[in-house]
């Protein structure tokens, strides 16, 4: 996921160092004609706002042998895109919408000349990341525009080297996880909790795809969390107020980036000024809605198929510059992430004699944050300390419920099955708002499954 930090470039330059800063590094940007030959009726009509296609490539030739071995970057690069995202900046400059396009998406390549063999190819099915391998940035832009009907205004491409150097220049990035993350393929090994990741560790985090059955889809969600964390660090960690660090970050990114010829100093400064007031809540993230069943392509393998109706609605909203997520943060502290969505947890709130009102208060607060909670009387006096009783087979659900009831004691109780029990004590427990760590599992207020950046970053 080398392209993630490119999205935050405007944020990093918004402090006002501006042209003086960029004049020293703008000439280092590699140039690519991503729009060569694209004109006329083949291209979609322009919408409102600005659309940037962000490509992360697996180029690793610039890394030394020790670094490649340490972060398990061996093997030959595939010369394809490891990540593709459409980054949409709204016309009023109030938000950035990031849509992740799975690399294994089913796609039809337009007729083209293969840049490797020189052969002319007719339209044929592929996995989306093969567009870059066969036709480079130009074919990638053509294919994405054909799939989405969204006109791409700029193209930016970033590799391993710039990703690692930029994260290090930022001073690292904070990532939170509710469960341990271990992937032998990338070397990622994180315990549950909060972690400060340097450039190499960040690369492991965004590349990992063997943590669970979600594979690439789970990886996209981690990439989105990481990008939100980059914006959070850039806007709250002093980077924008430190000219030396700002120059280091901009230099690290721009010296290893390739962009279309129209994305130069003036455009970067315009983007920076537009994003001056940005923070995590200004960004929103969407993973492509997928059909329940994929498609096997002979000679290609299994591909992911987009849900046609939901994809059409998503890209229509993008063209028409509509928000994809609710952009007014809920009042009070941000919800704490939990492993199991509260909507999937059934809770019985028990109370002793004369404590029915207190139990109903707790149950109501649990329902407000998503739990399926109801009350029941025990006929006995309540304990001094609130307890959460659970069947050993539902320990993950119990930990999620206990997060919503800080201070409660966890008690194993065989035979409860899927229903957890909260026995309200004399400590008058407060209920903390929680949310699913995986936003795709929680109910959405919108049909796109979008989340704001402040919903996927570590709690402050």
Coordinates of C-alpha atoms in Angstrom, one line a residue:
X1 CA 0.0 0.0 0.0
X2 CA 2.7 2.4 -1.0
X3 CA 0.3 5.0 -2.4
X4 CA -1.5 5.7 0.9
X5 CA 0.6 8.7 2.0
X6 CA 0.3 10.5 -1.3
X7 CA -3.3 11.4 -0.4
X8 CA -2.1 13.4 2.6
X9 CA 0.4 15.4 0.6
X10 CA -2.0 18.4 0.4
X11 CA -2.4 18.3 4.2
X12 CA 1.4 18.2 4.7
X13 CA 1.9 21.3 2.6
X14 CA -1.0 23.3 3.9
X15 CA 1.1 25.0 6.6
X16 CA 2.2 27.7 4.2
X17 CA 5.7 26.7 3.3
X18 CA 4.3 26.5 -0.2
X19 CA 6.3 27.3 -3.3
X20 CA 9.6 27.8 -1.4
X21 CA 9.4 24.2 -0.1
X22 CA 8.2 22.7 -3.4
X23 CA 10.7 24.4 -5.6
X24 CA 13.5 22.3 -4.0
X25 CA 11.8 19.0 -4.7
X26 CA 9.2 19.5 -7.4
X27 CA 11.9 18.7 -10.1
X28 CA 12.3 15.3 -8.5
X29 CA 8.8 14.2 -9.3
X30 CA 8.9 11.5 -12.0
X31 CA 6.6 12.3 -14.9
X32 CA 4.4 9.9 -16.8
X33 CA 1.9 10.7 -19.5
X34 CA -1.1 8.8 -18.0
X35 CA -3.6 10.4 -20.4
X36 CA -1.8 9.9 -23.7
X37 CA -4.3 9.1 -26.4
X38 CA -7.4 9.6 -24.1
X39 CA -9.8 12.0 -25.6
X40 CA -13.2 12.3 -27.1
X41 CA -16.3 10.2 -26.5
X42 CA -14.3 7.3 -25.0
X43 CA -13.9 9.3 -21.7
X44 CA -16.7 9.9 -19.2
X45 CA -18.1 13.4 -18.8
X46 CA -16.4 15.5 -16.1
X47 CA -18.3 15.7 -12.8
X48 CA -17.9 18.1 -9.9
X49 CA -14.8 18.2 -7.7
X50 CA -11.4 16.6 -8.5
X51 CA -10.6 12.9 -9.0
X52 CA -7.2 11.5 -8.5
X53 CA -6.3 7.9 -9.3
X54 CA -3.7 6.7 -6.8
X55 CA -1.7 3.6 -7.7
X56 CA 0.6 1.8 -5.4
X57 CA 3.2 -0.4 -7.3
X58 CA 5.3 -3.2 -6.0
X59 CA 8.6 -1.8 -7.3
X60 CA 11.4 -2.8 -4.8
X61 CA 14.6 -2.4 -6.8
X62 CA 15.6 0.7 -4.9
X63 CA 15.6 -1.1 -1.5
X64 CA 18.8 -2.6 -0.3
X65 CA 19.1 -6.4 0.3
X66 CA 19.0 -6.1 4.1
X67 CA 15.7 -4.1 4.0
X68 CA 14.1 -6.5 1.6
X69 CA 15.0 -9.4 3.8
X70 CA 13.9 -7.7 7.0
X71 CA 10.5 -6.9 5.7
X72 CA 10.1 -10.0 3.5
X73 CA 10.1 -8.2 0.2
X74 CA 11.9 -11.0 -1.7
X75 CA 11.0 -12.3 -5.1
X76 CA 10.6 -10.5 -8.4
X77 CA 8.2 -7.6 -8.6
X78 CA 5.1 -8.2 -10.8
X79 CA 5.2 -4.7 -12.3
X80 CA 1.5 -4.4 -11.6
X81 CA -0.5 -2.2 -9.2
X82 CA -0.8 -3.6 -5.7
X83 CA -3.3 -1.0 -4.8
X84 CA -5.7 1.3 -6.7
X85 CA -7.8 4.1 -5.1
X86 CA -9.9 6.9 -6.5
X87 CA -9.4 10.0 -4.3
X88 CA -12.2 12.5 -4.8
X89 CA -11.8 16.1 -3.4
X90 CA -15.2 17.8 -3.2
X91 CA -15.8 21.0 -5.1
X92 CA -16.3 23.0 -1.9
X93 CA -13.0 21.5 -0.5
X94 CA -14.8 20.2 2.7
X95 CA -14.0 16.5 2.3
X96 CA -11.9 13.8 0.6
X97 CA -13.6 10.6 -0.5
X98 CA -11.4 7.5 -0.9
X99 CA -12.7 4.5 -2.8
X100 CA -10.6 1.4 -2.7
X101 CA -10.7 -0.8 -5.9
X102 CA -9.8 -4.4 -5.2
X103 CA -6.8 -5.6 -7.3
X104 CA -8.6 -8.9 -8.0
X105 CA -11.7 -7.2 -9.4
X106 CA -13.1 -8.6 -12.7
X107 CA -12.4 -6.1 -15.5
X108 CA -12.5 -6.0 -19.3
X109 CA -9.4 -4.4 -20.7
X110 CA -10.1 -2.1 -23.7
X111 CA -8.3 -2.8 -27.0
X112 CA -4.7 -1.9 -26.6
X113 CA -1.0 -2.7 -27.5
X114 CA 0.7 -4.8 -24.9
X115 CA 3.7 -2.8 -23.7
X116 CA 5.7 -6.0 -23.1
X117 CA 5.2 -7.9 -26.3
X118 CA 4.1 -5.1 -28.7
X119 CA 1.1 -7.2 -29.7
X120 CA -2.3 -5.7 -30.4
X121 CA -4.9 -7.1 -28.0
X122 CA -8.7 -7.1 -28.3
X123 CA -10.9 -6.5 -25.3
X124 CA -10.4 -9.3 -22.9
X125 CA -11.1 -10.2 -19.2
X126 CA -8.5 -9.8 -16.5
X127 CA -8.0 -9.0 -12.9
X128 CA -7.9 -5.2 -12.5
X129 CA -4.2 -5.0 -11.4
X130 CA -3.2 -6.5 -14.8
X131 CA -4.1 -3.3 -16.6
X132 CA -0.8 -1.7 -15.4
X133 CA 1.2 -4.8 -16.3
X134 CA -0.1 -4.8 -19.9
X135 CA -0.4 -1.1 -20.6
X136 CA 1.0 1.0 -17.8
X137 CA -0.7 4.1 -16.4
X138 CA -2.5 4.9 -19.6
X139 CA -4.3 1.5 -19.8
X140 CA -4.9 1.7 -16.0
X141 CA -6.7 5.0 -16.3
X142 CA -8.7 3.8 -19.4
X143 CA -9.8 0.7 -17.6
X144 CA -10.8 2.4 -14.4
X145 CA -12.8 5.1 -16.3
X146 CA -14.5 2.3 -18.3
X147 CA -15.4 0.5 -15.1
X148 CA -16.6 3.4 -13.0
X149 CA -17.7 6.1 -15.5
X150 CA -15.8 8.5 -13.4
X151 CA -13.4 10.9 -15.2
X152 CA -9.9 10.8 -13.7
X153 CA -8.2 14.3 -13.5
X154 CA -4.8 13.3 -12.2
X155 CA -2.7 10.2 -11.7
X156 CA -0.2 9.6 -8.9
X157 CA 2.0 6.5 -8.5
X158 CA 4.0 5.6 -5.4
X159 CA 6.3 2.7 -4.5
X160 CA 7.8 0.9 -1.5
X161 CA 10.6 3.4 -1.0
X162 CA 8.6 6.6 -0.8
X163 CA 6.1 4.9 1.5
X164 CA 8.7 3.9 4.1
X165 CA 10.6 7.2 4.0
X166 CA 7.5 9.3 4.3
X167 CA 6.2 7.4 7.4
X168 CA 9.6 7.8 9.0
X169 CA 9.7 11.5 8.2
X170 CA 6.3 11.8 9.9
X171 CA 7.8 10.3 13.0
X172 CA 5.8 7.1 12.7
X173 CA 2.0 6.5 12.7
X174 CA -0.2 5.3 15.5
X175 CA -2.4 2.2 14.8
X176 CA -4.9 0.5 17.1
X177 CA -6.1 -3.1 16.9
X178 CA -8.6 -5.0 19.2
X179 CA -6.9 -8.3 18.5
X180 CA -3.4 -9.6 17.8
X181 CA -2.2 -9.3 14.2
X182 CA 0.4 -11.8 13.0
X183 CA 1.3 -12.6 9.4
X184 CA 4.3 -14.8 8.6
X185 CA 4.3 -13.7 5.0
X186 CA 5.1 -10.1 5.8
X187 CA 6.5 -10.5 9.3
X188 CA 3.8 -8.4 10.9
X189 CA 3.4 -9.2 14.6
X190 CA 1.3 -6.8 16.7
X191 CA -0.4 -7.5 20.0
X192 CA -3.8 -6.1 20.7
X193 CA -3.7 -2.4 21.6
X194 CA -2.0 0.8 20.3
X195 CA 1.3 0.8 18.4
X196 CA 3.6 3.4 16.9
X197 CA 4.7 2.0 13.5
X198 CA 7.8 3.1 11.7
X199 CA 8.1 3.0 7.9
X200 CA 9.0 -0.7 7.7
X201 CA 6.4 -1.8 10.2
X202 CA 3.8 0.3 8.4
X203 CA 4.6 -1.4 5.2
X204 CA 4.0 -4.8 6.9
X205 CA 0.7 -3.6 8.3
X206 CA -0.7 -2.4 4.9
X207 CA 0.6 -5.3 2.9
X208 CA -0.6 -8.1 5.3
X209 CA -3.3 -10.3 3.6
X210 CA -3.0 -13.6 5.5
X211 CA -4.4 -12.5 8.9
X212 CA -7.9 -13.9 8.3
X213 CA -10.3 -15.2 5.7
X214 CA -11.0 -11.6 4.5
X215 CA -7.6 -11.6 2.6
X216 CA -7.5 -8.5 0.3
X217 CA -10.7 -7.1 1.6
X218 CA -9.4 -7.0 5.2
X219 CA -6.2 -5.5 3.9
X220 CA -8.1 -2.7 2.2
X221 CA -9.8 -1.8 5.5
X222 CA -6.4 -1.7 7.3
X223 CA -5.1 0.5 4.5
X224 CA -8.0 2.9 5.0
X225 CA -7.3 2.9 8.8
X226 CA -3.7 3.7 8.1
X227 CA -4.5 6.5 5.7
X228 CA -6.8 8.1 8.3
X229 CA -4.0 7.7 10.9
X230 CA -1.6 9.5 8.5
X231 CA -4.0 12.4 8.2
X232 CA -4.4 12.4 12.0
X233 CA -0.6 12.5 12.6
X234 CA 0.0 15.1 10.0
X235 CA -2.7 17.5 11.3
X236 CA -2.1 17.0 15.0
X237 CA 1.5 15.9 15.5
X238 CA 3.3 19.3 14.8
X239 CA 4.4 18.4 11.2
X240 CA 2.6 21.3 9.7
X241 CA 4.3 23.8 12.1
X242 CA 7.8 22.4 11.7
X243 CA 9.4 23.6 8.4
X244 CA 12.3 21.1 8.7
X245 CA 10.1 18.1 9.2
X246 CA 7.6 19.3 6.6
X247 CA 10.4 19.5 4.1
X248 CA 11.6 16.0 5.0
X249 CA 8.2 14.6 4.5
X250 CA 7.5 16.4 1.2
X251 CA 11.0 15.5 -0.1
X252 CA 10.6 11.8 0.9
X253 CA 7.3 11.5 -0.9
X254 CA 8.0 13.6 -4.0
X255 CA 11.4 12.2 -4.8
X256 CA 9.9 8.7 -5.3
X257 CA 6.5 9.6 -6.8
X258 CA 5.5 9.6 -10.5
X259 CA 2.6 11.8 -11.5
X260 CA 0.9 13.0 -14.7
X261 CA 2.4 16.1 -16.3
X262 CA -0.5 18.3 -15.2
X263 CA 0.1 17.6 -11.5
X264 CA 2.8 20.1 -10.7
X265 CA 3.7 22.8 -8.2
X266 CA 0.6 25.0 -8.8
X267 CA -1.8 22.0 -8.6
X268 CA -0.1 20.7 -5.4
X269 CA -0.3 24.2 -3.8
X270 CA -4.0 24.6 -4.8
X271 CA -4.7 21.2 -3.3
X272 CA -2.8 22.2 -0.1
X273 CA -4.8 25.4 0.3
X274 CA -8.0 23.5 -0.3
X275 CA -7.2 21.0 2.4
X276 CA -5.9 23.6 5.0
X277 CA -8.7 22.9 7.4
X278 CA -8.7 19.1 7.0
X279 CA -8.7 16.6 9.8
X280 CA -9.6 12.9 10.2
X281 CA -13.4 13.7 10.1
X282 CA -12.9 15.4 6.7
X283 CA -12.1 12.1 5.0
X284 CA -14.3 9.2 4.2
X285 CA -13.5 5.7 3.1
X286 CA -15.4 3.1 1.0
X287 CA -14.5 -0.4 -0.2
X288 CA -16.2 -1.5 -3.4
X289 CA -19.5 -3.3 -2.8
X290 CA -19.2 -6.8 -4.0
X291 CA -21.6 -9.4 -5.4
X292 CA -22.1 -12.5 -3.3
X293 CA -20.5 -14.6 -5.9
X294 CA -17.2 -14.0 -7.8
X295 CA -16.3 -15.1 -11.3
X296 CA -13.8 -17.7 -12.4
X297 CA -11.9 -16.7 -15.6
X298 CA -10.0 -19.5 -17.4
X299 CA -6.3 -18.8 -17.3
X300 CA -6.8 -15.9 -14.9
X301 CA -8.3 -17.5 -11.8
X302 CA -11.0 -16.4 -9.4
X303 CA -12.0 -12.7 -9.6
X304 CA -14.2 -10.4 -7.5
X305 CA -17.3 -9.1 -9.1
X306 CA -18.8 -5.7 -8.1
X307 CA -22.4 -5.4 -7.1
X308 CA -23.7 -3.7 -10.2
X309 CA -26.5 -1.6 -8.6
X310 CA -24.6 -0.5 -5.5
X311 CA -21.5 0.3 -7.6
X312 CA -23.5 2.4 -10.0
X313 CA -25.0 4.3 -7.1
X314 CA -21.6 4.8 -5.5
X315 CA -20.0 6.2 -8.6
X316 CA -23.0 8.4 -9.4
X317 CA -22.7 9.9 -5.9
X318 CA -19.0 10.5 -6.6
X319 CA -19.6 12.2 -9.9
X320 CA -22.4 14.4 -8.4
X321 CA -20.1 15.3 -5.5
X322 CA -22.4 13.9 -2.8
X323 CA -21.0 12.9 0.7
X324 CA -20.7 9.1 1.1
X325 CA -20.7 9.1 4.9
X326 CA -22.4 11.2 7.7
X327 CA -20.0 14.1 8.2
X328 CA -21.4 15.5 11.4
X329 CA -19.6 13.6 14.2
X330 CA -21.8 12.4 17.0
X331 CA -21.6 14.4 20.2
X332 CA -19.4 13.2 23.0
X333 CA -16.3 11.0 22.9
X334 CA -15.7 8.9 19.8
X335 CA -16.8 5.3 20.2
X336 CA -14.2 2.7 21.2
X337 CA -13.4 0.0 18.6
X338 CA -14.3 -3.6 19.6
X339 CA -13.6 -6.9 17.9
X340 CA -17.2 -8.2 17.8
X341 CA -19.9 -5.7 16.5
X342 CA -22.3 -4.9 19.4
X343 CA -25.2 -5.5 17.1
X344 CA -24.3 -9.2 17.1
X345 CA -24.2 -9.5 20.9
X346 CA -27.3 -10.5 23.0
X347 CA -27.2 -9.3 26.6
X348 CA -29.4 -10.0 29.6
X349 CA -29.1 -7.3 32.3
X350 CA -29.8 -8.7 35.7
X351 CA -30.7 -6.7 38.8
X352 CA -31.3 -7.3 42.4
X353 CA -34.3 -6.3 44.5
X354 CA -35.2 -2.6 44.1
X355 CA -32.6 -2.0 41.4
X356 CA -34.8 -2.3 38.3
X357 CA -34.5 1.4 37.4
X358 CA -30.7 1.1 37.5
X359 CA -30.7 -2.0 35.3
X360 CA -33.0 -0.4 32.8
X361 CA -30.6 2.6 32.6
X362 CA -27.7 0.3 31.8
X363 CA -29.8 -1.7 29.3
X364 CA -30.9 1.4 27.6
X365 CA -27.4 2.7 27.3
X366 CA -26.2 -0.6 25.9
X367 CA -29.0 -0.6 23.3
X368 CA -28.0 2.9 22.3
X369 CA -24.5 1.7 21.4
X370 CA -25.9 -1.3 19.5
X371 CA -26.2 -4.2 21.9
X372 CA -29.4 -6.3 21.9
X373 CA -30.1 -5.8 25.7
X374 CA -33.1 -6.6 27.9
X375 CA -33.5 -6.7 31.7
X376 CA -34.5 -9.4 34.1
X377 CA -34.8 -9.6 37.9
X378 CA -32.8 -12.0 40.1
X379 CA -34.7 -11.7 43.3
X380 CA -31.5 -11.4 45.3
X381 CA -29.4 -8.5 46.4
X382 CA -26.9 -7.2 43.7
X383 CA -23.1 -7.5 44.1
X384 CA -20.8 -4.7 45.0
X385 CA -19.2 -4.8 41.6
X386 CA -20.9 -5.1 38.2
X387 CA -20.0 -8.4 36.5
X388 CA -20.1 -9.7 32.9
X389 CA -20.8 -13.5 32.8
X390 CA -20.1 -15.4 29.6
X391 CA -19.9 -18.9 28.2
X392 CA -16.2 -19.7 27.4
X393 CA -17.1 -20.1 23.7
X394 CA -18.1 -16.4 23.5
X395 CA -15.0 -14.9 25.1
X396 CA -14.5 -12.4 22.2
X397 CA -18.1 -11.1 22.6
X398 CA -17.5 -10.9 26.4
X399 CA -14.4 -8.7 25.9
X400 CA -16.4 -6.4 23.5
X401 CA -19.2 -6.1 26.1
X402 CA -16.7 -5.5 28.9
X403 CA -15.2 -2.6 26.9
X404 CA -18.6 -1.0 27.0
X405 CA -18.7 -1.5 30.8
X406 CA -15.2 -0.4 32.0
X407 CA -14.5 -1.7 35.5
X408 CA -16.9 -4.7 35.3
X409 CA -15.5 -8.1 36.3
X410 CA -15.4 -10.9 33.7
X411 CA -16.8 -14.2 35.0
X412 CA -16.8 -17.5 33.0
X413 CA -20.1 -19.3 33.3
X414 CA -20.7 -22.5 31.2
X415 CA -24.1 -23.0 29.7
X416 CA -25.0 -19.4 28.9
X417 CA -24.4 -20.0 25.2
X418 CA -24.7 -16.9 23.1
X419 CA -26.5 -14.7 25.6
X420 CA -24.2 -12.7 27.9
X421 CA -25.3 -11.6 31.4
X422 CA -24.6 -8.3 33.1
X423 CA -25.3 -8.3 36.8
X424 CA -25.6 -4.6 37.8
X425 CA -23.7 -3.9 41.0
X426 CA -23.7 -1.1 43.6
X427 CA -20.9 0.7 41.6
X428 CA -23.5 2.3 39.2
X429 CA -21.6 1.4 36.0
X430 CA -21.2 3.9 33.3
X431 CA -21.6 2.7 29.7
X432 CA -19.0 3.6 27.1
X433 CA -20.0 3.9 23.4
X434 CA -18.4 1.2 21.2
X435 CA -18.3 0.4 17.5
X436 CA -17.1 -2.5 15.4
X437 CA -13.4 -2.4 14.5
X438 CA -14.4 -3.7 11.1
X439 CA -16.8 -1.0 9.8
X440 CA -18.3 -3.3 7.2
X441 CA -19.9 -5.4 9.9
X442 CA -21.8 -2.6 11.5
X443 CA -25.1 -1.1 10.3
X444 CA -24.7 2.0 8.2
X445 CA -26.6 5.2 7.9
X446 CA -25.8 5.2 4.2
X447 CA -25.9 2.6 1.5
X448 CA -22.3 2.9 0.5
X449 CA -20.7 1.4 3.7
X450 CA -18.6 4.6 4.1
X451 CA -16.8 5.5 7.3
X452 CA -15.2 8.8 8.4
X453 CA -11.5 9.0 9.2
X454 CA -12.2 9.8 12.8
X455 CA -14.2 6.6 13.1
X456 CA -11.2 4.4 12.3
X457 CA -8.3 6.1 14.1
X458 CA -7.1 5.5 17.7
X459 CA -9.2 7.2 20.3
X460 CA -7.6 10.4 21.6

